[in-house]
Amino acid sequence: MSATPIRALVAVDRLIDARLVEAVVDDPGIKIVGVVEQAAGVPAVDTAADVLLVACGAASDDAVAFITAAARERGDRPLIVVCGGSPNGFVRDVLTSGADDIILIDETVTPGPETFFAMQKALARRSGGAFDAAHGSLVCVLGPKGGIGKTVTSTNLGVALADAGHRTVVVDLDLQFGDAGLALGLQPERTIYDLATSGGALDADKVDGYLAEHGSGVRVLLAPVRPDQAQSITVEFLKELYATLTTAFDFVVVDTPPGFSPEVIATIDASSSICMIGMLDAPSLKNTKIGLETLGLMGYASDRVRVVLNRADTSVGISHADVVAILGRAPDVLIPSQRDVVRWLNAGEPIVLASKRSEPAKAFRALAELAAADRVPAETSNGRRRRLLRRG
Ligand SMILES: Nc1ncnc2c1ncn2[C@@H]1O[C@H](COP(=O)(O)OP(=O)(O)O)[C@@H](O)[C@H]1O
Ligand SMILES: [Mg+2]
């Protein structure tokens, strides 16, 4: 289950404490391939590093100059900055000089995992959202309100991916009213609450012990059994959880509650793609549009967002052209409204397996194929993606 570590070249300034350098790279996912002095300039000889980590004891103009030069020299390589000193004005300077991310070290952060997480994110962004082969894709299923089909979609997508042979886990992040377990007919023996309160660091083997298993092979991290347990699930825990799950699974599908809570934002941040669910009525479409705009404001690339239109029947007086006009784009997948969806949901059986030939099942499988196509490295994926879209 061990993944290839991210190879980092570290550039230090004169002010940094050696112990701080050790702390920021203290993560099994990071391998140091060289340490250089920022004062010596951008290294001329290239090393086989995946990322450049610029470690600063304090904010300084020299550091900004180094970052600017390094980002110019190797724009293709992610550049992460860690800073131990007072960051006044530094964050903006660093981010405008070409760095991918900056981590400010104080007592609230665990430096190693934080650095690893920033590196993973930057690498994912560079590869157009698809993680490298060693890391799974995290698909965040979003929807502006309750009852529009997030859980039906997450569970059926997870099952369709598992059924196609991908190692897949569904995480139920609807921490107060999660029902992914019910949708899959699973008993909540151990939940995300038990994992979050178990103490100690996470690793793939430990997390494995908290996952329920569905007959299709999909694994599920179930929501807490009581709403008050939700508060034990912190953003820090989720970051560590996602970093762990993406090393052990090809796909991590996260079902979410409505709205942009801190937990949902952390999930969006960690995701390689988003599946935005909308429904075919005017208020839902308006909310879906606002959701898409919010993602845009967060800097999320629109080509990493798939739009799923649920209950997409022609009889409600909204045409395909209306949908495109309101959303500003065509939906990627249409799921028809059918009583069978409710019937199989109530039976705790995913419709993708229970009624394979039904139209909703076909739509969920098309969504799974899109997710699999999104995982293919950027150069080869576009052709395949277009083919899939034409078919749908
Ligand atoms: N395509 C569909 N056809 C018929 N009923 C659907 C469809 N999609 C969702 N539903 C029903 O709508 C309800 C809400 O779906 P759910 O996935 O739980 O929404 P959410 O997770 O967004 O709150 C469920 O009872 C489900 O059976
Ligand atoms: Mg739900």
GROMACS .gro file of N, CA, C and O and ligand atoms in nm, residues 145-152 179 310-311 335-338 341-342 345, ligand 1:
model
   99
  145LYS      N    1  -2.819   2.199  -0.218
  145LYS     CA    2  -2.916   2.179  -0.109
  145LYS      C    3  -2.943   2.030  -0.087
  145LYS      O    4  -2.893   1.946  -0.163
  146GLY      N    5  -3.023   2.002   0.015
  146GLY     CA    6  -3.053   1.862   0.047
  146GLY      C    7  -3.157   1.806  -0.050
  146GLY      O    8  -3.233   1.882  -0.111
  147GLY      N    9  -3.158   1.676  -0.061
  147GLY     CA   10  -3.264   1.609  -0.137
  147GLY      C   11  -3.249   1.617  -0.287
  147GLY      O   12  -3.345   1.593  -0.359
  148ILE      N   13  -3.130   1.652  -0.336
  148ILE     CA   14  -3.119   1.661  -0.483
  148ILE      C   15  -3.046   1.543  -0.545
  148ILE      O   16  -3.031   1.537  -0.667
  149GLY      N   17  -2.997   1.451  -0.461
  149GLY     CA   18  -2.939   1.329  -0.517
  149GLY      C   19  -2.789   1.313  -0.494
  149GLY      O   20  -2.725   1.232  -0.562
  150LYS      N   21  -2.733   1.385  -0.398
  150LYS     CA   22  -2.590   1.370  -0.371
  150LYS      C   23  -2.556   1.229  -0.323
  150LYS      O   24  -2.461   1.168  -0.369
  151THR      N   25  -2.639   1.181  -0.230
  151THR     CA   26  -2.608   1.049  -0.173
  151THR      C   27  -2.635   0.938  -0.275
  151THR      O   28  -2.555   0.844  -0.287
  152VAL      N   29  -2.745   0.950  -0.347
  152VAL     CA   30  -2.773   0.850  -0.452
  152VAL      C   31  -2.657   0.846  -0.551
  152VAL      O   32  -2.610   0.740  -0.592
  179ASP      N   33  -2.645   0.929   0.525
  179ASP     CA   34  -2.724   0.808   0.500
  179ASP      C   35  -2.666   0.723   0.386
  179ASP      O   36  -2.737   0.644   0.326
  310ASN      N   37  -2.969   1.584  -1.216
  310ASN     CA   38  -3.052   1.475  -1.166
  310ASN      C   39  -3.200   1.506  -1.193
  310ASN      O   40  -3.238   1.621  -1.204
  311ARG      N   41  -3.278   1.402  -1.201
  311ARG     CA   42  -3.422   1.414  -1.231
  311ARG      C   43  -3.443   1.494  -1.358
  311ARG      O   44  -3.528   1.582  -1.365
  335ILE      N   45  -2.937   1.232  -1.526
  335ILE     CA   46  -2.996   1.115  -1.459
  335ILE      C   47  -3.148   1.133  -1.458
  335ILE      O   48  -3.198   1.230  -1.401
  336PRO      N   49  -3.219   1.042  -1.521
  336PRO     CA   50  -3.365   1.058  -1.524
  336PRO      C   51  -3.427   1.031  -1.388
  336PRO      O   52  -3.367   0.963  -1.304
  337SER      N   53  -3.544   1.085  -1.370
  337SER     CA   54  -3.618   1.060  -1.246
  337SER      C   55  -3.697   0.931  -1.264
  337SER      O   56  -3.772   0.917  -1.359
  338GLN      N   57  -3.675   0.836  -1.174
  338GLN     CA   58  -3.749   0.709  -1.184
  338GLN      C   59  -3.782   0.657  -1.046
  338GLN      O   60  -3.699   0.665  -0.956
  341VAL      N   61  -3.535   0.437  -0.857
  341VAL     CA   62  -3.423   0.492  -0.779
  341VAL      C   63  -3.459   0.488  -0.631
  341VAL      O   64  -3.383   0.443  -0.547
  342VAL      N   65  -3.583   0.534  -0.601
  342VAL     CA   66  -3.629   0.538  -0.462
  342VAL      C   67  -3.647   0.396  -0.408
  342VAL      O   68  -3.608   0.366  -0.295
  345LEU      N   69  -3.316   0.245  -0.340
  345LEU     CA   70  -3.253   0.316  -0.228
  345LEU      C   71  -3.312   0.266  -0.096
  345LEU      O   72  -3.241   0.235  -0.001
  393LIG     N1   73  -3.320   1.026  -1.022
  393LIG     C1   74  -3.404   1.009  -0.921
  393LIG     N2   75  -3.527   0.956  -0.942
  393LIG     C2   76  -3.613   0.941  -0.840
  393LIG     N3   77  -3.585   0.973  -0.711
  393LIG     C3   78  -3.466   1.025  -0.683
  393LIG     C4   79  -3.369   1.046  -0.787
  393LIG     N4   80  -3.258   1.099  -0.728
  393LIG     C5   81  -3.285   1.110  -0.597
  393LIG     N5   82  -3.409   1.065  -0.569
  393LIG     C6   83  -3.472   1.061  -0.437
  393LIG     O1   84  -3.456   1.185  -0.373
  393LIG     C7   85  -3.428   1.168  -0.236
  393LIG     C8   86  -3.303   1.247  -0.200
  393LIG     O2   87  -3.187   1.190  -0.259
  393LIG     P1   88  -3.049   1.195  -0.186
  393LIG     O3   89  -2.947   1.134  -0.274
  393LIG     O4   90  -3.058   1.142  -0.048
  393LIG     O5   91  -3.026   1.353  -0.179
  393LIG     P2   92  -2.915   1.437  -0.101
  393LIG     O6   93  -2.805   1.346  -0.062
  393LIG     O7   94  -2.874   1.543  -0.199
  393LIG     O8   95  -2.986   1.498   0.017
  393LIG     C9   96  -3.413   1.020  -0.212
  393LIG     O9   97  -3.528   0.974  -0.148
  393LIG    C10   98  -3.402   0.959  -0.349
  393LIG    O10   99  -3.462   0.836  -0.355
   0.00000   0.00000   0.00000
